[in-house]
Coordinates of C-alpha atoms in Angstrom, one line a residue:
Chain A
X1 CA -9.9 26.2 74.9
X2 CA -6.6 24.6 74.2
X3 CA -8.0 21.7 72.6
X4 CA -10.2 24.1 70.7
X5 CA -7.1 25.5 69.6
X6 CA -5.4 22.1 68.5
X7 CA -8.3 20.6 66.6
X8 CA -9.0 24.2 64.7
X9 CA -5.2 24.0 63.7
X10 CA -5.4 20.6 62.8
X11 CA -8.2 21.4 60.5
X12 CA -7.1 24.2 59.0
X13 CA -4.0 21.8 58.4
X14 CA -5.9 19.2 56.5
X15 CA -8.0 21.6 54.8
X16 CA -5.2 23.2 53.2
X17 CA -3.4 19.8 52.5
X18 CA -6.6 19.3 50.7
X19 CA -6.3 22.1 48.2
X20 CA -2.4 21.8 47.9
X21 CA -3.3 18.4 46.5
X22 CA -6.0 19.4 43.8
X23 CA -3.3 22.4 42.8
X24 CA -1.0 19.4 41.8
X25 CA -3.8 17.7 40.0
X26 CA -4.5 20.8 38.2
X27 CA -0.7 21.4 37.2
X28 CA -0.9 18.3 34.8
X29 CA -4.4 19.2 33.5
X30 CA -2.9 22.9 32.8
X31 CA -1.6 20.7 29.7
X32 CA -4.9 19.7 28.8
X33 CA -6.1 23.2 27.9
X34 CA -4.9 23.2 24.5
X35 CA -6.9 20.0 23.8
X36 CA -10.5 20.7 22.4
X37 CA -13.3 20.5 25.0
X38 CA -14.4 16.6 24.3
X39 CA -10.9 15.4 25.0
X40 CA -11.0 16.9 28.0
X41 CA -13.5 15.6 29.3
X42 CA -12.4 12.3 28.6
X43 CA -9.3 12.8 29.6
X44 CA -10.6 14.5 33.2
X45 CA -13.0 11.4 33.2
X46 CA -10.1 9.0 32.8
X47 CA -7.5 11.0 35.2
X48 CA -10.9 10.6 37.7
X49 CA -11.4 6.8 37.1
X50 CA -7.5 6.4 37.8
X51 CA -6.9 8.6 40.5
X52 CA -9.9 6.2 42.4
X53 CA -8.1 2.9 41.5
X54 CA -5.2 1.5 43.3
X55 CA -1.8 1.3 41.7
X56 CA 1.8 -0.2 42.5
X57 CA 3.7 2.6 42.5
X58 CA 3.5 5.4 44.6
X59 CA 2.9 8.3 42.0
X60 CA 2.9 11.7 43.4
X61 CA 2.2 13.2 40.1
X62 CA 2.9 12.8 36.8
X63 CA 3.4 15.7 33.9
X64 CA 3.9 16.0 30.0
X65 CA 7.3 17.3 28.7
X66 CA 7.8 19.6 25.3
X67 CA 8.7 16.5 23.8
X68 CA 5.6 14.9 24.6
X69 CA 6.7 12.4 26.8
X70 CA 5.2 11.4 30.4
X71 CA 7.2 12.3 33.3
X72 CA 6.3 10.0 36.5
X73 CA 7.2 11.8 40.1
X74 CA 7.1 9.3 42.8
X75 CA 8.8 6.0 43.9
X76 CA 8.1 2.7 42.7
X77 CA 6.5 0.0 45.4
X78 CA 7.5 -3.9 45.8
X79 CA 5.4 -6.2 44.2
X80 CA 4.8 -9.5 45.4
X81 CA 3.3 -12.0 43.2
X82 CA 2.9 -16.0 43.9
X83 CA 3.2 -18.1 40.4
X84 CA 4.8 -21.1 40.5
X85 CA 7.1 -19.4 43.7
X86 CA 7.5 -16.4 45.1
X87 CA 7.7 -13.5 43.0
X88 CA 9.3 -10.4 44.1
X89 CA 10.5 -7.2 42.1
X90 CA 9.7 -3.2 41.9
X91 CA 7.3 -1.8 40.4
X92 CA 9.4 0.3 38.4
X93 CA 9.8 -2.7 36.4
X94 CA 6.4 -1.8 34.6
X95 CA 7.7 1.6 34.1
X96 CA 4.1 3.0 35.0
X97 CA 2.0 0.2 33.0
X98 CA 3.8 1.0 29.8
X99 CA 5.9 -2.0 29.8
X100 CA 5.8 -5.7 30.6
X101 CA 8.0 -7.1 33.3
X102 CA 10.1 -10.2 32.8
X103 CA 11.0 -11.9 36.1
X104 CA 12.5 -15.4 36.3
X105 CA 11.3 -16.3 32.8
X106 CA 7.9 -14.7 33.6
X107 CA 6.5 -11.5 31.8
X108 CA 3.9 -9.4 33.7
X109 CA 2.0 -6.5 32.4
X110 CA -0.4 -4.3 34.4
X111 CA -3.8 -3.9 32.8
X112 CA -6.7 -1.5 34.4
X113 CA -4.5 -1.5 37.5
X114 CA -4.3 -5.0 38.2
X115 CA -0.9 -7.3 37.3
X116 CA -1.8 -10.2 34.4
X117 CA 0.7 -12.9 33.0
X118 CA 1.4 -12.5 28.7
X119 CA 3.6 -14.8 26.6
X120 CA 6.4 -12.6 25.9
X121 CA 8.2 -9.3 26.4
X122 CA 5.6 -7.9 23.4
X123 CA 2.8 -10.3 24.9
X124 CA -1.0 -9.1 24.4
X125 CA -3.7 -9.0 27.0
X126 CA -6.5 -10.9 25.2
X127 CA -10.0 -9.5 25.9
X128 CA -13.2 -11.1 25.5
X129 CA -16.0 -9.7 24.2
X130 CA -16.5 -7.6 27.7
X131 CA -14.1 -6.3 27.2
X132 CA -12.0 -8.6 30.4
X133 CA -9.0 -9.8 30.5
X134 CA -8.6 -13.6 29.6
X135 CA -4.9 -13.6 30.3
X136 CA -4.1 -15.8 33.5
X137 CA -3.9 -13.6 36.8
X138 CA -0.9 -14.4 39.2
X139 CA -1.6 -14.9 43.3
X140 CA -0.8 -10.7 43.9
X141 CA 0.0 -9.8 47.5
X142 CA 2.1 -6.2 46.6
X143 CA 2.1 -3.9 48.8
X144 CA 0.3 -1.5 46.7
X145 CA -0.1 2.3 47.5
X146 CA -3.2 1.2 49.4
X147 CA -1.3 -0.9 51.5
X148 CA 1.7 1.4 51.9
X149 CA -1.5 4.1 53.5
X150 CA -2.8 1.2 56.1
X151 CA 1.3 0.6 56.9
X152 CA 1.1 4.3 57.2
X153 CA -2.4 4.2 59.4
X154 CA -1.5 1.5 61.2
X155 CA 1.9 3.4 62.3
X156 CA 0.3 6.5 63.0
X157 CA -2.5 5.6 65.3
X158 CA 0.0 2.7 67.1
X159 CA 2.5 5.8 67.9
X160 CA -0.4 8.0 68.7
X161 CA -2.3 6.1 71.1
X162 CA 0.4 3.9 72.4
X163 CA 2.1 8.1 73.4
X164 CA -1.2 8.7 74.8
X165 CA -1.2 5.4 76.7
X166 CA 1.9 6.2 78.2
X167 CA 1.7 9.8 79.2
X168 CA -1.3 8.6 81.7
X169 CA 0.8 6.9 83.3
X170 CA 4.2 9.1 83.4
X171 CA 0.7 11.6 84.7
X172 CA -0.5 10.1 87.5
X173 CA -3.9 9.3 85.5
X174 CA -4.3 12.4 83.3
X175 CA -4.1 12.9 79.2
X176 CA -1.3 15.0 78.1
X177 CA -0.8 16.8 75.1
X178 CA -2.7 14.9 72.0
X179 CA -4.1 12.4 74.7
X180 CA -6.2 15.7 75.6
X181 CA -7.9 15.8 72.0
X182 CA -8.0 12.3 71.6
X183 CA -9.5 11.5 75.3
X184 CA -13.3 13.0 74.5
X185 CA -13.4 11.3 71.2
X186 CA -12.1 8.2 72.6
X187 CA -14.8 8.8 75.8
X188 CA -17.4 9.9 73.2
X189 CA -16.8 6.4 71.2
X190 CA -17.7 4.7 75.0
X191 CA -20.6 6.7 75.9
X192 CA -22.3 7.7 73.2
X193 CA -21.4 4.5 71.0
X194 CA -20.4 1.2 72.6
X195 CA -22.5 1.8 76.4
X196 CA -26.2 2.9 74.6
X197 CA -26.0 0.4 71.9
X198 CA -24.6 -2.8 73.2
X199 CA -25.0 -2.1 76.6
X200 CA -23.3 -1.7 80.0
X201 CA -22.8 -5.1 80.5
X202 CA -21.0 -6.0 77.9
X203 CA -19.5 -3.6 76.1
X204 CA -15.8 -3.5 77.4
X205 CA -15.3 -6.8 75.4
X206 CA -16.1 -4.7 72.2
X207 CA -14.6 -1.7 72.9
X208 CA -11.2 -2.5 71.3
X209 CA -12.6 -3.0 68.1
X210 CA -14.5 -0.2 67.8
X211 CA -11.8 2.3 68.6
X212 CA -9.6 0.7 66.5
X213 CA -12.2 0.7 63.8
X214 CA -13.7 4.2 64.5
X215 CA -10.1 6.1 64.4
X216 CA -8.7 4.0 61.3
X217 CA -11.6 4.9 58.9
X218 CA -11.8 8.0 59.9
X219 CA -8.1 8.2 59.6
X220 CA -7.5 6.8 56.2
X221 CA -10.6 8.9 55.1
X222 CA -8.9 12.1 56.1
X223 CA -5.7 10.6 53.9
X224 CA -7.7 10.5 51.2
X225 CA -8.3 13.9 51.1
X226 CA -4.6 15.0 51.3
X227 CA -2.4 15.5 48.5
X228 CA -0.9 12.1 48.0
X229 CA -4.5 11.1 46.8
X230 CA -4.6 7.7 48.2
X231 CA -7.9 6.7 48.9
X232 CA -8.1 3.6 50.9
X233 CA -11.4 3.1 51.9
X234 CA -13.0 3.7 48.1
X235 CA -11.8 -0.4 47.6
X236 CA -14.1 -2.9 47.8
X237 CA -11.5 -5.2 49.4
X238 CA -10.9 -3.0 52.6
X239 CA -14.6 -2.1 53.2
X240 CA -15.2 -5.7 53.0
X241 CA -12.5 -6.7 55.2
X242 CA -13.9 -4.5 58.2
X243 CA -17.8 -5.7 57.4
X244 CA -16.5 -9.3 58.0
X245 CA -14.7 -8.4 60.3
X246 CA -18.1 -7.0 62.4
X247 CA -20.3 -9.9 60.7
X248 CA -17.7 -12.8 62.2
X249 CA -18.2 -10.8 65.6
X250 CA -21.4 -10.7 65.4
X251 CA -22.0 -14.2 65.2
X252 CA -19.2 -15.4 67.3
X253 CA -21.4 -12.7 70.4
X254 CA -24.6 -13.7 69.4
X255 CA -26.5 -15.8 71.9
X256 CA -29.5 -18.0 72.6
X257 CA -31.7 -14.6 72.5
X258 CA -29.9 -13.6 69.5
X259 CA -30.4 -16.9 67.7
X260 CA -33.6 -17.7 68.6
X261 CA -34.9 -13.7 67.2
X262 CA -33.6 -15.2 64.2
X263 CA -34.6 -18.5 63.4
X264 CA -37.6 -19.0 65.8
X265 CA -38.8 -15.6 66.5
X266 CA -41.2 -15.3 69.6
X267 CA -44.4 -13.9 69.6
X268 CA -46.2 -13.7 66.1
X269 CA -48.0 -16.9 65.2
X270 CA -46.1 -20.3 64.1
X271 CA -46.5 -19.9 59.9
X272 CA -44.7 -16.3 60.3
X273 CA -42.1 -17.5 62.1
X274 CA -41.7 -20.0 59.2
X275 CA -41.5 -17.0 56.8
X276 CA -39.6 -15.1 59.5
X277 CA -36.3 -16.8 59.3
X278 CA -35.6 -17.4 56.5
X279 CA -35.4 -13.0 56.3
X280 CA -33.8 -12.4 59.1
X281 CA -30.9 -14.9 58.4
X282 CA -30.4 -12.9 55.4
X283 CA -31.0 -9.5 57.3
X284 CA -27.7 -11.2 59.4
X285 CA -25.8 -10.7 55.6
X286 CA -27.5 -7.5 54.5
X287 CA -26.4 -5.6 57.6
X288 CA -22.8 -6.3 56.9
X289 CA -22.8 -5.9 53.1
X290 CA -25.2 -2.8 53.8
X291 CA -22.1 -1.9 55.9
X292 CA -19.3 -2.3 53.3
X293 CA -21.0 -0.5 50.5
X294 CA -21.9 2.6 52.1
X295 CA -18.7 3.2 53.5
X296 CA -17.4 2.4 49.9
X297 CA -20.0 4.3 48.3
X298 CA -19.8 7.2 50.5
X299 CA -16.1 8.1 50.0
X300 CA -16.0 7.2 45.9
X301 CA -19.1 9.2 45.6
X302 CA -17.4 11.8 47.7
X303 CA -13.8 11.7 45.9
X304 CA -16.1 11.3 42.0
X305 CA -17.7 14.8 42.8
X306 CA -14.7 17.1 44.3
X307 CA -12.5 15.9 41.8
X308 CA -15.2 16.2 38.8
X309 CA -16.1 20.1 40.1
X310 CA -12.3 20.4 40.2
X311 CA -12.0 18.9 36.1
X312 CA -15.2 21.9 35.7
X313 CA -12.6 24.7 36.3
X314 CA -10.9 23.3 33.4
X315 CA -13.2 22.7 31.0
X316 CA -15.1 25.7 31.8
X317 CA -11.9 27.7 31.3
X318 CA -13.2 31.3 32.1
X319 CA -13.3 33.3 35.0
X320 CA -16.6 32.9 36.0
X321 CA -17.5 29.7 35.7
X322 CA -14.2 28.5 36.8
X323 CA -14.1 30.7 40.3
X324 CA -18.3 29.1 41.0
X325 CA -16.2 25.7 40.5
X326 CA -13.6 26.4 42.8
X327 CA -16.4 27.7 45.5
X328 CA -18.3 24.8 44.8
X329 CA -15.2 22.3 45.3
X330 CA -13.8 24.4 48.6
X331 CA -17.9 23.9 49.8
X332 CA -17.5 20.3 49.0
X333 CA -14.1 20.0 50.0
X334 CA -15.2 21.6 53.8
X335 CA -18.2 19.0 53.3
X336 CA -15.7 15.8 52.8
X337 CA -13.9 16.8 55.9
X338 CA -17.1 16.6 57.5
X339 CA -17.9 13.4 55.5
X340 CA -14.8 11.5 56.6
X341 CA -15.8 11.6 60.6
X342 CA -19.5 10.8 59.7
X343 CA -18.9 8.0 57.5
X344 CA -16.1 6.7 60.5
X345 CA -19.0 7.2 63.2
X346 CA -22.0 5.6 61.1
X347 CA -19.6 2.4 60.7
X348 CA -18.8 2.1 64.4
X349 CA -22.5 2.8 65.6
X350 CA -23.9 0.1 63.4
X351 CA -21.3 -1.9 64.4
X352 CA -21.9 -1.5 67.9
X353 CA -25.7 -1.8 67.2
X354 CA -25.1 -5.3 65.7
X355 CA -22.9 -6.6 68.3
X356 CA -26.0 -5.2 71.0
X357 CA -28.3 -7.2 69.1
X358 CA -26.1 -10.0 69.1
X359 CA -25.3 -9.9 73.3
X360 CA -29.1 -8.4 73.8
X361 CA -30.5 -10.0 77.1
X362 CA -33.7 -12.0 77.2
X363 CA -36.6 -9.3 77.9
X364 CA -40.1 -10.5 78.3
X365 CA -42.3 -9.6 75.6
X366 CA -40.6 -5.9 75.4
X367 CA -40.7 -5.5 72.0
Chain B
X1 CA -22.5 -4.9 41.2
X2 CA -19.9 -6.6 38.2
X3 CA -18.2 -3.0 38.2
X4 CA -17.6 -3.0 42.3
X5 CA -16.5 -6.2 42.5
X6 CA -14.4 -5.8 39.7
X7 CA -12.3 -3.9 41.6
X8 CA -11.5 -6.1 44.4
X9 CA -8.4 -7.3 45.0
X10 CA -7.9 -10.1 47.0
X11 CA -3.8 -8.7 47.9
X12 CA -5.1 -6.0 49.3
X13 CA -8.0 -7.5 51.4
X14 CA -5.4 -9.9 52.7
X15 CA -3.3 -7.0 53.6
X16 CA -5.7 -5.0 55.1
X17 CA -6.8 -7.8 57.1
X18 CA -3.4 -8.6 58.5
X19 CA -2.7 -5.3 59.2
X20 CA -6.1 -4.1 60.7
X21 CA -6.3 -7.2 63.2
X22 CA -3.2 -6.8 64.3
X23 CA -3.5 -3.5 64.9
X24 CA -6.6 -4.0 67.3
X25 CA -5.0 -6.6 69.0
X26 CA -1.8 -3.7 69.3
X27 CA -3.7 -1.2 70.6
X28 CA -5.5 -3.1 72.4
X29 CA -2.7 -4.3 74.7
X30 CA -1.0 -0.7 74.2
X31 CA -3.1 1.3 74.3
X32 CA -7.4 0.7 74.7
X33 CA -6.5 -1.2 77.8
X34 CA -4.1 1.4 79.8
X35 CA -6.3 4.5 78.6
X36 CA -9.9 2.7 79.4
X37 CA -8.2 1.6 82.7
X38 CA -6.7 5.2 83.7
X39 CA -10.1 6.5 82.3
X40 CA -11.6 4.3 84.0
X41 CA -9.7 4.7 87.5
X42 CA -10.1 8.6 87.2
X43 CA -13.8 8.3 87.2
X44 CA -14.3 6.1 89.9
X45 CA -11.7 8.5 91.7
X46 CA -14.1 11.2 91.2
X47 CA -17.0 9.5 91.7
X48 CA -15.6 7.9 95.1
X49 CA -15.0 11.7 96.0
X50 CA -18.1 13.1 95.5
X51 CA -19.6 9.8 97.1
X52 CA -17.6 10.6 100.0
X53 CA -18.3 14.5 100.1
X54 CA -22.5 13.4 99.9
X55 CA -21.4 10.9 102.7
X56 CA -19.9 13.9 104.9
X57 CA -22.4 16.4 104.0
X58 CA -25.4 14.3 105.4
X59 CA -23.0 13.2 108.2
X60 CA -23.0 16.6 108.6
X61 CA -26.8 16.8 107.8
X62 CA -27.4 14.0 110.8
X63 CA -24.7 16.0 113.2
X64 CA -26.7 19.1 113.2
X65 CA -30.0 17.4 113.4
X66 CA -28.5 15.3 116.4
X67 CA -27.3 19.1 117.6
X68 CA -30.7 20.1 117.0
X69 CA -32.2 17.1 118.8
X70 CA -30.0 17.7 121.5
X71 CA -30.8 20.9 122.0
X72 CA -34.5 21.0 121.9
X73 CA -33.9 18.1 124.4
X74 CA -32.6 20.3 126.7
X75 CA -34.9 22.9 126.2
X76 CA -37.7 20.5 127.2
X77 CA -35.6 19.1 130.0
X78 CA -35.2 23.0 131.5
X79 CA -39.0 23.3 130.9
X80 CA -39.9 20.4 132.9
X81 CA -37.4 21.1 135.6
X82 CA -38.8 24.7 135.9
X83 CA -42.1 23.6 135.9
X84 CA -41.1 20.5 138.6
X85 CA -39.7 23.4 140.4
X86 CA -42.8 26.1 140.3
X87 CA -44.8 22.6 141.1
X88 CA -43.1 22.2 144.1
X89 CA -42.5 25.7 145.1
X90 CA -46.7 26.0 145.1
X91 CA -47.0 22.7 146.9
X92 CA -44.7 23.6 149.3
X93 CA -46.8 27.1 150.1
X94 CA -49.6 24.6 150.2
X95 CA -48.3 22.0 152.5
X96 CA -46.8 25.1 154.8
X97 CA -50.2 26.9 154.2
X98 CA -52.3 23.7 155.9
X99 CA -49.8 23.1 158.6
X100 CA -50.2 26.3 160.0
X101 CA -53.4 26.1 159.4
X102 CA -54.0 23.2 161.1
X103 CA -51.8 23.9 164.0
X104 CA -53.4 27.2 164.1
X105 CA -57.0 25.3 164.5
X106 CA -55.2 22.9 167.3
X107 CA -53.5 25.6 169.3
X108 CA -57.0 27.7 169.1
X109 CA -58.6 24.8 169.8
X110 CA -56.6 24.4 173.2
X111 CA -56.9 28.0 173.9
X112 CA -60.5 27.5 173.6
X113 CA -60.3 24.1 176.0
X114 CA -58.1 26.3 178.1
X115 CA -60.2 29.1 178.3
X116 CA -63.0 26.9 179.1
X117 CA -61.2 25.6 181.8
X118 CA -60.4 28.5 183.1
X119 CA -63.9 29.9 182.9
X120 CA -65.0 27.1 184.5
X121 CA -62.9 27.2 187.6
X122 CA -63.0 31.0 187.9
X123 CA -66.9 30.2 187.9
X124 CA -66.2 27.8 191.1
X125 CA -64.2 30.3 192.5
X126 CA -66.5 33.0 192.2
X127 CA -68.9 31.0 193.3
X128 CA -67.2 29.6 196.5
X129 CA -66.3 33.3 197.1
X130 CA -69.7 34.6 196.6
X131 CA -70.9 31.7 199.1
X132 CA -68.2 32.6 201.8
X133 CA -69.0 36.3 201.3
X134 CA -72.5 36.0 201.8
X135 CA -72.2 34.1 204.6
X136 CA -70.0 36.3 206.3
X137 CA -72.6 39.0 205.2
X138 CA -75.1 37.1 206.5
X139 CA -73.0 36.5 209.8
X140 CA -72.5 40.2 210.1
X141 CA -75.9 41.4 209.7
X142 CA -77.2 38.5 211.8
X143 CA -74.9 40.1 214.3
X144 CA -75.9 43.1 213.6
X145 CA -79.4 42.0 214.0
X146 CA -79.3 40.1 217.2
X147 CA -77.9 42.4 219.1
X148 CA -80.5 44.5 219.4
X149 CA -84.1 43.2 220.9
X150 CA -86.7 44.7 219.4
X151 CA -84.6 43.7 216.2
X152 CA -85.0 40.4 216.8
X153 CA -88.5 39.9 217.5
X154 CA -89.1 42.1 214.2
X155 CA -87.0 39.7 212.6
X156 CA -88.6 36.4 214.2
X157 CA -92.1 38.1 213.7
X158 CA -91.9 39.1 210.2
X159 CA -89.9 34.8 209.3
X160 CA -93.0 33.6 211.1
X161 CA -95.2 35.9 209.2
X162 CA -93.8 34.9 205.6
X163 CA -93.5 30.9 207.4
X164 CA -97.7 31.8 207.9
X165 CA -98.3 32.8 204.1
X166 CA -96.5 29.6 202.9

């Protein structure tokens, strides 16, 4: 009952972090309602395509004085670049993108959110005809608002569990206070996850990773629904980091079974084991990159449609088709919550599955 | 496919993968291990419990058979030792019964042979006494007899008379 209690408040908590976060969006589009329809929408389209991307400073939110001008709230982030030596300097050195940094002789200037090297303090970006940057990139290790949320993370669930670690043993074996929430999903991950898929025998070994794993997306997901807006898991580079992560696993666990299913598969006829491998050693890449693009996919697709329904209220700018948006966003808001476990479980089962297949036992003819 | 990879960003994949491994191999030692191994401890706890209450329920299960066992054991045991004791009761009245039968049929039997004796030698008596009487009889009327004459010649008259017809 008590947990009941907890998780409902905790909820409730994120749910309305959730809205208090779109209200702030909506402050600096209040300013957009003078515009004509078409420039909102672009402008929506763009605020959507940047709010998605990662950025080096940590922007809260941003609005447009009388005097036209572009006030930033937030706190500029370190950047670290490696050219020729180790670069470091703040972000607020780019003054939000508008202007190109010089450090040590060096100018910088951000472009579509990533950090490229021009000639001079009024040095060009040169484009091709695709529109890409030609300009050299510098090495660029900052610690970006994306990183700044898995510091975050990382913090969060070390303090968390490591608390809940400790009170079972200050309690003779028993979880205490958020240990009593997190204990069933932690059991849950166990029984329902690691034992059925990978098996009895040898899922302890695995079990680290899959906690770890199954609480950090699911984490960083719920972050990206707060007001801060930081959406870790919609880049490439951290989905693709955790589906190595399970691919290097995988094939690190799997053994002679696991190989020979692959390359030499038993049980169909000699030329279909020829055309056999070939598919399944690819199958051993697809299930990874499978892995890493619908987490990806899931939560960009997820953020692209709340935050889209949310531009609607704008553009429709009257009361009813602006109150069917704001249904429609708290409907998909609920749904995102929902979203953010599901996408954290399907990683960790298929995870979990792949490691099974990988440690599977020799079985006569089972299959 | 051009437009996702676009986006990726090699700083923050290195980050990310800093950060994430070490924070499995963190929790791990701070936390996985000590919660799995409480977790873990707990359950067997339990289970070793209810093992142990199964255990003592069919102990108890096998005492109350044993109890059970016992008693009907008994029961039978009274049975036969009733039934011994009815057995031996009746043989008794049986052996007693023949005895006395037989000792019955013996001292008959030497009331009879005593009897017979008896009969036998009153027989002699009687006889010896019937003898003696007859002869004194015979004495006394022989006295009687001779003492008067004509009596006598009667006498030897009517002997020589029966002598003649033999």
């Amino acid at each position: 009952m008590r947990v009941k209690t907890y998780l409902k408040s905790i909820t409730l908590f994120l749910f309305l972090l959730t809205f208090m976060s779109y209200g702030q969006e909506g402050h600096t589009e209040e300013q957009l309602l003078e515009g004509t329809k078409t420039d909102k929408e672009a402008e929506i389209k763009e605020y959507i395509l940047h709010h998605l991307k990662d950025s080096y400073d940590f922007g809260l939110y941003s609005y447009t004085t009388d005097q036209e001008e572009t006030k930033h709230i937030g706190f500029p982030l370190p950047v670290i670049l490696w050219d020729n030596g180790l670069k470091v300097f703040l972000s607020s050195k780019f003054h939000h993108g508008e202007e190109v940094a010089e450090v040590g002789g060096n100018y910088y200037k951000v472009y579509h959110s990533k950090i490229y090297k021009v000639d001079g303090r009024n040095g060009e970006i040169n484009e091709d005809e695709h529109h890409h940057a030609t300009n050299e990139k510098p090495l660029d290790f900052s610690i970006t608002k994306n990183v700044v949320l898995i510091f975050t993370v990382f913090a969060i669930l070390f303090f968390m569990f490591n608390r809940m670690a400790k009170a079972y043993k200050n309690n003779n074996g028993l979880p205490k206070g958020i240990g009593r929430i997190l204990e069933p999903i932690v059991l849950y991950v166990r029984d329902e996850i690691a034992i059925p898929n990978i098996g009895e025998k040898h899922y302890k070994k695995y079990m680290s990773y899959l906690l770890t794993v199954f609480f950090f997306v699911w984490v960083v997901n719920l972050f990206g629904l707060t007001p801060i807006g930081m959406n870790v898991t919609n880049n490439i580079a951290v989905t693709l980091c955790l589906a190595l992560i399970t691919y290097i696993i995988t094939t690190f666990s799997g053994n002679k079974n696991y190989w020979k299913h692959i390359f030499w598969m038993p049980g169909v006829p000699v030329p279909m084991k020829i055309i056999l491998a070939p598919i399944e050693l690819l199958g051993t890449f697809i299930k990874p990159f499978a892995l890493m693009i619908r987490l990806y996919a899931n939560i960009t697709a997820g953020h692209i449609v709340l935050m889209s329904i949310i531009g609607m209220m704008f553009i429709f700018n009257n009361w009813i088709g602006s109150s069917l948006s704001f249904v429609l966003a708290f409907v998909l808001a609920i749904l995102e919550l929902l979203v953010a476990v599901l996408q954290a479980y399907i990683f960790t089962v298929l995870s979990a599955l792949y490691f099974g297949m990988a440690v599977e036992e020799h079985h006569d003819e089972a299959h | 496919m051009e437009e996702l990879f676009g986006g990726f960003s090699l700083g923050l994949f290195i980050w990310q993968a800093i950060l994430f491994i070490a924070l499995v191999l963190l929790l791990k030692k701070f936390a996985w291990k000590p919660i799995l191994d409480s977790v873990n401890d707990r359950e067997e706890g339990i289970k070793n419990a209810l093992d142990a209450a199964e255990k003592a329920k069919l102990e108890m299960q096998n005492l109350q058979a044993d109890n059970q066992k016992l008693l009907q054991e008994a029961r039978a045991e009274r049975e036969t030792m009733l039934k011994e004791a009815r057995d031996m009761k009746s043989k008794m009245i049986e052996d007693a019964k023949d005895e006395a039968k037989t000792a019955a049929g013996k001292l008959i039997e030497q009331a009879q042979a005593a009897i017979e004796t008896e009969k036998k030698a009153a027989i002699a008596e009687l006889k010896s006494q019937v003898a003696s009487l007859s002869i004194e009889i015979a004495e006394k009327v022989m006295r009687e007899e001779l003492s008067n004459k004509d009596k006598q010649v009667k006498l030897v008259e009517s002997m020589l008379g029966e002598a003649k017809l033999n």
